[in-house]
CSV table of C-alpha atoms in Angstrom, one decimal:
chain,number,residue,atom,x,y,z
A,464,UNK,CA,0.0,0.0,0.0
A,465,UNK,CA,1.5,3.7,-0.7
A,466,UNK,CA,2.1,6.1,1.7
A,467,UNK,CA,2.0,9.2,-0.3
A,468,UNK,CA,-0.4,10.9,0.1
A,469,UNK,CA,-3.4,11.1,-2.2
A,470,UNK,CA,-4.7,14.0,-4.3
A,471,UNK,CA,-7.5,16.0,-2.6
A,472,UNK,CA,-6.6,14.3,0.9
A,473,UNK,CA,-6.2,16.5,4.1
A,474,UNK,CA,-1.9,17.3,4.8
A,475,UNK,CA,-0.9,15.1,7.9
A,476,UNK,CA,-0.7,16.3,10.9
A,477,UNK,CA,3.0,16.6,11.3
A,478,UNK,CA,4.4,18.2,14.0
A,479,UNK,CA,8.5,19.8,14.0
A,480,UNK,CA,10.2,20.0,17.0
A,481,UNK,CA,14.0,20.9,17.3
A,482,UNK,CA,14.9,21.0,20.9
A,483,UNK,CA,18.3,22.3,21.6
A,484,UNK,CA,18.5,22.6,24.9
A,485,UNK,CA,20.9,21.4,27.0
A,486,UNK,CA,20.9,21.6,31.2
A,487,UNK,CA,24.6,21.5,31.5
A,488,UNK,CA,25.1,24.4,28.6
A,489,UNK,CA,21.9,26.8,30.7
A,490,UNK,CA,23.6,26.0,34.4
A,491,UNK,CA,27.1,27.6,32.9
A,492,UNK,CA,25.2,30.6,30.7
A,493,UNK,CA,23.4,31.1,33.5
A,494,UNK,CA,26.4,31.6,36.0
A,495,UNK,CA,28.3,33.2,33.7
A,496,UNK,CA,26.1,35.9,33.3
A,497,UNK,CA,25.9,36.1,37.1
A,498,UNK,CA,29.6,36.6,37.3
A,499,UNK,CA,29.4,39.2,34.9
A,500,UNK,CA,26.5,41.3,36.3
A,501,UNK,CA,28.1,40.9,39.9
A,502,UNK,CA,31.3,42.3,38.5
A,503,UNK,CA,29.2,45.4,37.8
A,504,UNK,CA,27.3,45.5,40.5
A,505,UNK,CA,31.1,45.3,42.9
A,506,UNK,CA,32.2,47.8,40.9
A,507,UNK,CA,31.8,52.1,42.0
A,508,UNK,CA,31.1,54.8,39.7
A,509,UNK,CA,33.9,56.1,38.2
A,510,UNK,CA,34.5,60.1,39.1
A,511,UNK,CA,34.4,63.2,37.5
A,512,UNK,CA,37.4,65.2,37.8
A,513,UNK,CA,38.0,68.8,37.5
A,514,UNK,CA,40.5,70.5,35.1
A,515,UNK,CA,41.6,74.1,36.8
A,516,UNK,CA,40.2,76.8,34.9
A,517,UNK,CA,40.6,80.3,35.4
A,518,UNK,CA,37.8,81.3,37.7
A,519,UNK,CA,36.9,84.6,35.9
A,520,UNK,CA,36.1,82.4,33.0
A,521,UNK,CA,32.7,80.9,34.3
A,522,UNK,CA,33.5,77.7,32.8
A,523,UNK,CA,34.1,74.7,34.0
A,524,UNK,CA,36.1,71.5,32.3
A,525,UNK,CA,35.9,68.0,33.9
A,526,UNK,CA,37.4,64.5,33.2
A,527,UNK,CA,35.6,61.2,33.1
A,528,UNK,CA,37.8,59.1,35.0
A,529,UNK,CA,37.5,55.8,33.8
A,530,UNK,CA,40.9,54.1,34.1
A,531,UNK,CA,39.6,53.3,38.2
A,532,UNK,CA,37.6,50.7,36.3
A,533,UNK,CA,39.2,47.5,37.7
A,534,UNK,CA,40.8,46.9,33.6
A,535,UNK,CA,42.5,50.7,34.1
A,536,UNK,CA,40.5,52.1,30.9
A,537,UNK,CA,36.9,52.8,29.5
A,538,UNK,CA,37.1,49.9,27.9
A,539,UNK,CA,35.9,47.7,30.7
A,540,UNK,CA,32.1,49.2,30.3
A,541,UNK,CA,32.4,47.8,26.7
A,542,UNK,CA,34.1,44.5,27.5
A,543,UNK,CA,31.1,44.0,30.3
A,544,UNK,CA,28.5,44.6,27.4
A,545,UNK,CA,30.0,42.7,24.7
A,546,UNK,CA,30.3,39.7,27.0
A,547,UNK,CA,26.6,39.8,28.2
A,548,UNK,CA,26.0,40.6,24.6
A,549,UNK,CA,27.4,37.3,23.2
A,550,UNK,CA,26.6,35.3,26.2
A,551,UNK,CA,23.1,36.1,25.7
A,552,UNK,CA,23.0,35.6,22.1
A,553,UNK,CA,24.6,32.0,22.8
A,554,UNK,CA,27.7,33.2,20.9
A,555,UNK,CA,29.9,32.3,23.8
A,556,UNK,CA,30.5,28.9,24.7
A,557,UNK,CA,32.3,27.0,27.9
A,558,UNK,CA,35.6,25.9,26.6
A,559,UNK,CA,35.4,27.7,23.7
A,560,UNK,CA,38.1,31.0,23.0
A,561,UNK,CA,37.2,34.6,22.6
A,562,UNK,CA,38.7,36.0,20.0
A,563,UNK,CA,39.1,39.7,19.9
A,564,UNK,CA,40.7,42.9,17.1
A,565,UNK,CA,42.4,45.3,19.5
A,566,UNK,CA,44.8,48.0,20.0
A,567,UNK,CA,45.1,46.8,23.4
A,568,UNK,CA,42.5,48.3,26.0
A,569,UNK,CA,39.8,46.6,25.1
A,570,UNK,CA,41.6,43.3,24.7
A,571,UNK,CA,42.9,43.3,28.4
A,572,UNK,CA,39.4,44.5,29.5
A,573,UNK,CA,37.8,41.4,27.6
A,574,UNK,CA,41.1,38.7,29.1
A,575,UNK,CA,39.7,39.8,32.7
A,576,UNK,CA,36.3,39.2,31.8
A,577,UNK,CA,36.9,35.8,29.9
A,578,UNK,CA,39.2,34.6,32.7
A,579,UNK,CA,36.0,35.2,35.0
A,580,UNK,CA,34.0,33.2,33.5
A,581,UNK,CA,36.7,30.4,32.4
A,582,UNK,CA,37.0,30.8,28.8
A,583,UNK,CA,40.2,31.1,26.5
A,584,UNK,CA,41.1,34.6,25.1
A,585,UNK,CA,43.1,35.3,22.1
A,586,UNK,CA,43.5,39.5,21.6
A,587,UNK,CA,44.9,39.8,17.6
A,588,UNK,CA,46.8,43.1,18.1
A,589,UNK,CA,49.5,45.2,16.0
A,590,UNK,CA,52.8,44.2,16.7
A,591,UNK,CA,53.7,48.1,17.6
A,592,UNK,CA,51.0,47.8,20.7
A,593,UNK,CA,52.6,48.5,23.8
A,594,UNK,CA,54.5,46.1,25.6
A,595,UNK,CA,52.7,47.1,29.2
A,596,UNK,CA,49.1,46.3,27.6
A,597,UNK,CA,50.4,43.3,26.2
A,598,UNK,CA,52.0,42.2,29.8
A,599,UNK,CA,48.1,42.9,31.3
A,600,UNK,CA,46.4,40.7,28.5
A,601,UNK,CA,48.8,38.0,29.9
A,602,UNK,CA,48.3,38.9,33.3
A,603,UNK,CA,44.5,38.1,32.9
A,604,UNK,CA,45.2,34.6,31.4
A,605,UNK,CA,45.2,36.0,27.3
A,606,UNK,CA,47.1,35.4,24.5
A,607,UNK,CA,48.5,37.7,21.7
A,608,UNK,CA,48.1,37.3,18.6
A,609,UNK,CA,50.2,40.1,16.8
A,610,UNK,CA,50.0,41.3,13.0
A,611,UNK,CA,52.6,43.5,11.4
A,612,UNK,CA,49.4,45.7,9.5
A,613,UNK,CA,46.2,46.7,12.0
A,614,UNK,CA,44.4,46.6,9.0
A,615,UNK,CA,44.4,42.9,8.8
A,616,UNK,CA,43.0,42.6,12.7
A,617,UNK,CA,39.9,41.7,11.3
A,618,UNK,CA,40.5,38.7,9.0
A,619,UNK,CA,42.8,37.5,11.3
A,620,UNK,CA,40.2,37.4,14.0
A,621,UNK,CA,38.0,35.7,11.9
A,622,UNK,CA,39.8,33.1,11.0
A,623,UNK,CA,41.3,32.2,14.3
A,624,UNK,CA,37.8,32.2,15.2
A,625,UNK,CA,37.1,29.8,12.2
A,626,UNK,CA,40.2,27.5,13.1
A,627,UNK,CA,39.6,27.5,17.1
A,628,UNK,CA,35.9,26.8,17.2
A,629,UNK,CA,35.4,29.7,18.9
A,630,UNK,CA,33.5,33.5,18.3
A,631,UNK,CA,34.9,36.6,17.5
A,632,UNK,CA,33.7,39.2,19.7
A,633,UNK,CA,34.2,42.1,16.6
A,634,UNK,CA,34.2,45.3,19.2
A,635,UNK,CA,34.3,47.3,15.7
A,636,UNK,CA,30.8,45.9,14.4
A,637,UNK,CA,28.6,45.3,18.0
A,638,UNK,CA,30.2,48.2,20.3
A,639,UNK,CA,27.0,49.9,19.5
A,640,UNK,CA,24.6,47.9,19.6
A,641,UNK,CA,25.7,46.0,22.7
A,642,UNK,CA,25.8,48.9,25.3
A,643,UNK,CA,21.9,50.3,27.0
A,644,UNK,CA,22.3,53.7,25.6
A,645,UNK,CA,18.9,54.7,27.0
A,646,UNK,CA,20.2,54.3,30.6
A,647,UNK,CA,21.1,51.5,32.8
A,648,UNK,CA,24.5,53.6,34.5
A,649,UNK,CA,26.1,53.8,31.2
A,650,UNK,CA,28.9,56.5,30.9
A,651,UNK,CA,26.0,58.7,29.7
A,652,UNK,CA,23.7,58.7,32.4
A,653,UNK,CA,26.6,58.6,35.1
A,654,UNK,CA,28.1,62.0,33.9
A,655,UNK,CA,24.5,63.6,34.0
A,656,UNK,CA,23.5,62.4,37.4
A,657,UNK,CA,27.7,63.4,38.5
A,658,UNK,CA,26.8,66.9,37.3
A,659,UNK,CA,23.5,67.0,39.1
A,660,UNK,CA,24.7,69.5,41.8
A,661,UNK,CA,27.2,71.1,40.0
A,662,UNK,CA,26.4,75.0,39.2
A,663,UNK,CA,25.8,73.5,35.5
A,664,UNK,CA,24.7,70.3,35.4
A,665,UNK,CA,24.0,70.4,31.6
A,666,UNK,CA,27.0,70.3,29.5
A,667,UNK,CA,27.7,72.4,26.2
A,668,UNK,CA,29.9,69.8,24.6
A,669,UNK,CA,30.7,66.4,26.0
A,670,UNK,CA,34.1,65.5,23.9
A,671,UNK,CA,34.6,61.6,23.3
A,672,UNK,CA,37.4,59.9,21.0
A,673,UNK,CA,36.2,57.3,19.0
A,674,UNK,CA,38.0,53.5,18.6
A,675,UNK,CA,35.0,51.7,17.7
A,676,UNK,CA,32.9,54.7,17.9
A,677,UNK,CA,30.6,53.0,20.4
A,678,UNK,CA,31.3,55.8,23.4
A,679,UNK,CA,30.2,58.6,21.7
A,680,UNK,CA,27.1,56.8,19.9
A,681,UNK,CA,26.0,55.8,23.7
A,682,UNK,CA,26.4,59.7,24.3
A,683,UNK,CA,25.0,61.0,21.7
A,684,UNK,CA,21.9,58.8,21.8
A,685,UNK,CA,21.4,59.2,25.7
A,686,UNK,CA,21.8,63.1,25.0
A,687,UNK,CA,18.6,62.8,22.0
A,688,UNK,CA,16.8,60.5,23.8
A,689,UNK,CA,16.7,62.5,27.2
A,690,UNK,CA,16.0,65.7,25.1
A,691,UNK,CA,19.2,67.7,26.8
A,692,UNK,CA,21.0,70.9,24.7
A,693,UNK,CA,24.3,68.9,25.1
A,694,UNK,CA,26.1,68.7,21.7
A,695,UNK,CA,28.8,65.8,21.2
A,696,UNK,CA,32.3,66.0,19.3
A,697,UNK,CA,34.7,63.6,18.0
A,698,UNK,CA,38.6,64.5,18.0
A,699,UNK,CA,40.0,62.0,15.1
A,700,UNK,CA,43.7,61.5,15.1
A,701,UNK,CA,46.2,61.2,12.5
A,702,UNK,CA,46.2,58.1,10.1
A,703,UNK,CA,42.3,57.7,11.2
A,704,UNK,CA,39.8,58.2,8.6
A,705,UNK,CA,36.9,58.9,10.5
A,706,UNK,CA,37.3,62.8,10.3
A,707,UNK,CA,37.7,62.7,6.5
A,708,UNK,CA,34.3,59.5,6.0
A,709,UNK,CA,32.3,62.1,8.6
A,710,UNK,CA,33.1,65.2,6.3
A,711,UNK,CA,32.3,63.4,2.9
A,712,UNK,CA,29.7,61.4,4.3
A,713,UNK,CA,31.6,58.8,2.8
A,714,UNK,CA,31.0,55.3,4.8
A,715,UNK,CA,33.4,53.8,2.6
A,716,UNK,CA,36.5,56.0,3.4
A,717,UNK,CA,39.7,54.4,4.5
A,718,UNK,CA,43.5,55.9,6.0
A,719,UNK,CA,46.2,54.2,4.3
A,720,UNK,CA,48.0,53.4,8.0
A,721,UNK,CA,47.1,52.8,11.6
A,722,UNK,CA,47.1,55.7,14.4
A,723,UNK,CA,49.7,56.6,16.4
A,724,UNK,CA,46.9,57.0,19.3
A,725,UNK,CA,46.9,53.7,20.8
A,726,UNK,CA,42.9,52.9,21.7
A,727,UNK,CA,41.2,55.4,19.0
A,728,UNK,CA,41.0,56.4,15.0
A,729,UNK,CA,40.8,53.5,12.8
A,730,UNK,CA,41.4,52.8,8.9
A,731,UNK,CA,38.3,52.1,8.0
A,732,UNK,CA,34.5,53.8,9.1
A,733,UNK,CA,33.9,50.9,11.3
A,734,UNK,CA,30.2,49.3,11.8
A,735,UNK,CA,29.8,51.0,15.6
A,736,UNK,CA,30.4,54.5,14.4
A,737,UNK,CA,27.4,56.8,14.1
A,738,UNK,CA,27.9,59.4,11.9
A,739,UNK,CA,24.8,60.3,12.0
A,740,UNK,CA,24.3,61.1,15.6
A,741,UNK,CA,27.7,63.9,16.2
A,742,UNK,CA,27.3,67.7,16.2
A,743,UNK,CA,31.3,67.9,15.1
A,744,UNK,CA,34.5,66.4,15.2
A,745,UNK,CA,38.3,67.7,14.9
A,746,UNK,CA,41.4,66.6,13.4
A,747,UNK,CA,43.8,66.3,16.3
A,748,UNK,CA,47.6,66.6,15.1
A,749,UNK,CA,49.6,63.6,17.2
A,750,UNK,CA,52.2,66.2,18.8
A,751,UNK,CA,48.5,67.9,19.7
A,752,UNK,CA,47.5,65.0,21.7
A,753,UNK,CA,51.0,64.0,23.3
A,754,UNK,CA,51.2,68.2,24.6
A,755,UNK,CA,47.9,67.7,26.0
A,756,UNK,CA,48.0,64.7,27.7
A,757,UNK,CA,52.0,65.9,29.5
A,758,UNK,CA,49.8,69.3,30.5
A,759,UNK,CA,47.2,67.1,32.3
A,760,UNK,CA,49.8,66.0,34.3
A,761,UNK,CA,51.1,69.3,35.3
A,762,UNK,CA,47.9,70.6,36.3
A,763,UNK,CA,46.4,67.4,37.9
A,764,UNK,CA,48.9,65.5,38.6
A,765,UNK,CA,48.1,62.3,37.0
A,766,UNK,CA,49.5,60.5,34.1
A,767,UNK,CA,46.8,59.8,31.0
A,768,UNK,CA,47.2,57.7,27.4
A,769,UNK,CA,47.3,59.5,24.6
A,770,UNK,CA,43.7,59.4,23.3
A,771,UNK,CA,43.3,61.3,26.8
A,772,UNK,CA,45.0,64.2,25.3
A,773,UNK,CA,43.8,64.1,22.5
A,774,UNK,CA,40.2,64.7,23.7
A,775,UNK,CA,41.3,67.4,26.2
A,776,UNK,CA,42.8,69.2,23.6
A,777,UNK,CA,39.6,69.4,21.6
A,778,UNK,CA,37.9,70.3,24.9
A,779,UNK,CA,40.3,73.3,25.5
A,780,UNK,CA,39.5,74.2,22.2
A,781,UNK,CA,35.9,74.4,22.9
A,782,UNK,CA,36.7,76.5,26.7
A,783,UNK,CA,38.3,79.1,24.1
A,784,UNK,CA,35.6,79.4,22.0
A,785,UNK,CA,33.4,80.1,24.7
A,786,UNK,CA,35.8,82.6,26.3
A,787,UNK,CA,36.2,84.8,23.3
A,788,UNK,CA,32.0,84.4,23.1
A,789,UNK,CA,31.8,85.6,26.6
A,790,UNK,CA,29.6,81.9,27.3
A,791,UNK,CA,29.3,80.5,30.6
A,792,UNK,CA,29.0,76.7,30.9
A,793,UNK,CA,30.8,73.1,31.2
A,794,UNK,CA,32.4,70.7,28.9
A,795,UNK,CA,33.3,67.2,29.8
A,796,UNK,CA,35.4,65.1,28.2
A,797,UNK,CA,37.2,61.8,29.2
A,798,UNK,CA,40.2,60.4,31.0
A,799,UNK,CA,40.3,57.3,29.0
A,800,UNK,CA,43.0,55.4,30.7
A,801,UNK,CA,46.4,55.3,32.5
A,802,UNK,CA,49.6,56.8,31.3
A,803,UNK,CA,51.8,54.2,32.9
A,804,UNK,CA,50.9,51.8,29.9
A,805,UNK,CA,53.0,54.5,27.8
A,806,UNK,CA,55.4,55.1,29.4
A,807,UNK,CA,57.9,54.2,26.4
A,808,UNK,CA,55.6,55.9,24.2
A,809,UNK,CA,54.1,59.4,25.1
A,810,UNK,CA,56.4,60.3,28.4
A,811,UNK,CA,59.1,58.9,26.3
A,812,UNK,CA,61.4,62.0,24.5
A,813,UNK,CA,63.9,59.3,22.8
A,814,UNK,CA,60.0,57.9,21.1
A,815,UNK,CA,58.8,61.6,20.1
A,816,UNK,CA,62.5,62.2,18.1
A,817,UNK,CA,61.9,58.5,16.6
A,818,UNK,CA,58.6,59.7,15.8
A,819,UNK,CA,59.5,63.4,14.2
A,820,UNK,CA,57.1,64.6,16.9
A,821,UNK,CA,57.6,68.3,18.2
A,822,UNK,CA,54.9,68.9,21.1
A,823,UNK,CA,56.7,72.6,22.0
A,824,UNK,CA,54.1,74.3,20.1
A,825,UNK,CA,51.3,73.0,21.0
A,826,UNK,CA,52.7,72.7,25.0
A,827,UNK,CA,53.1,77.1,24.3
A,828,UNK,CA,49.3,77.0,22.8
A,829,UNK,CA,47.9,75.3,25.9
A,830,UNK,CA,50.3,77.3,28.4
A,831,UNK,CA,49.2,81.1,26.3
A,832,UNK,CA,45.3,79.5,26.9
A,833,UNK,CA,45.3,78.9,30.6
A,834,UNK,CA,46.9,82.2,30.8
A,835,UNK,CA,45.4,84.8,28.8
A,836,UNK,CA,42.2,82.9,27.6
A,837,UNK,CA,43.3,83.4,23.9
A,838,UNK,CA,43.5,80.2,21.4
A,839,UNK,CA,46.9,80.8,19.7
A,840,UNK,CA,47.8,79.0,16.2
A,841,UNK,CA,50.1,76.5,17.6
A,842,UNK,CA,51.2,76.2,13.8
């Protein structure tokens, strides 16, 4: 007798039913995303430092301090999301690597937070990252993966990923998408409620760098979507193409080389960047940045990396403008990690001479500023 089914006959009643579930698989997701909430939940607010300004000016400039983080940078808040992210998602898998593209931050950020929940970590970096941040991926139970041209980080990732088994976090593609930009204590919503007593609580500019471009996306949405007057700007380094792709409107522009800014400016417009969503940016020179980030140690004692400086000097840009307009008001911009990781980089004169770097100029512009309230042309 044949089992097909004949013409005009009612469709069986068949029933599919994939079950994928596995007990053993939901006990570990489910403690690993424990681990990683209670790491946020152990963890205090960063603070909000101030930057001495002349008190005639009615202005006052802060710093986001986010290398207290327990990784040293503001790349821990984007580890923490990208790992819930891909957890959640059922990217990220017991026994199975992480595989991030970094300049460094980020990949030390993500080790810790791989080692807490007892995966591998492989971090595919330039080979010109600095040697401290590679120490601290180690430290945290990583691996480095180096490549003589950043702009092969990506491939590379994904094919380790390929050969390993395991997933690719891609910071580049999912920092935006990953991080709550309409609150839950992201940096956006931590600066506001910081500023709540202070004699203006609502900034005119926050300044942000952008790596992945997921920082000032998170600031820029939070600052739409709570319907504040703050407007956000991008400083771009050198080699970085995001200044030129944000001009043009070009999502398609590249730079030809990496930045000299460990952390921030890429070769590409990566995924995570927003044009869309920024009021301005600037193209910071290198020697800018380096000036910048030796004068925050002069007048706050406290060593910064260089996409620190390269932020403040966009911000002391923005205090000059409103000087010569007679505006009153407060700008924040970020401390984005510790200077001690570059110390053979920035705080190193033998490195600036390598590099054909002269800050004295811009050192003069910043010193002339704090003075006399006048923006010289440090050119």
């Amino acid at each position: 007798m044949s089992t097909s089914q004949q013409p005009g006959a009612p469709a069986p009643m068949t029933t599919l039913d994939v079950d994928r579930s596995d007990a053993e698989y939901r006990a570990w997701l489910k403690e690993a995303v424990r681990k990683v909430q209670a790491d946020a939940n152990r963890s205090a607010d960063t603070h909000l430092l101030r930057f001495p300004l002349p008190e005639q000016w009615g202005i006052d400039l802060y710093l986001k301090d986010e290398s207290t983080h327990p990784t040293g940078s503001l790349k821990h808040r984007l580890a923490r999301s990208l790992f819930l992210y891909g957890l959640c998602n059922g990217w990220i898998r017991p026994g199975r690597p992480v595989i991030e593209a970094s300049s460094g931050s980020t990949a030390v950020s993500e080790a810790y937070f791989a080692k807490l929940i007892g995966v591998p970590f492989i971090a595919v970096m330039p080979r010109t990252t600095s040697a401290e941040k590679c120490r601290l991926i180690e430290f945290h139970g990583g691996q480095c993966h180096f490549v003589d041209d950043s702009r092969k980080m990506y491939e590379e990732s994904a094919a380790l990923a390929v050969q390993t088994g395991g997933h690719y976090m891609d910071q580049f593609t999912y920092a935006e998408r990953a991080t709550d930009w309409r609150g839950n204590n992201n940096i956006a919503e931590s600066i506001f409620r910081q500023l709540r007593l202070e004699r203006y609580p609502e900034p005119a500019w926050i300044v942000a760098t952008a790596g992945t471009g997921g920082t000032s996306a998170t600031l820029a949405r939070y600052v739409h979507y709570m319907q504040h007057d703050t407007r956000i700007c991008v400083p771009d380094p050198e080699n970085s193409c995001f200044f030129d792709g944000w001009v043009k409107d070009d999502p398609e522009c590249t730079s030809d080389c990496g930045s000299r800014i460990e952390g921030i400016g890429r070769p590409r417009m990566e995924p995570s960047f927003v044009p869309g969503s920024i009021d301005r940016m600037m193209k910071v020179p290198d020697a800018a940045s380096i000036a910048a980030v030796r004068s925050l140690e002069q007048a706050i004692g406290r060593k910064a990396g260089g996409s620190t400086g390269t932020g403040l000097w966009s911000a002391l840009k923005i205090v000059a403008e409103m000087v010569a307009r007679g505006e009153k008001g407060s700008v924040v911009t970020l401390l984005c990690d510790p200077g001690d990781r570059y110390l053979d980089k920035y705080y190193s004169d033998a490195w600036l001479a390598e590099q054909g770097l002269d800050i004295a100029p811009y050192t003069a512009a910043i010193e002339t500023l704090l003075a006399t309230g006048v923006w010289p042309d440090p050119a």
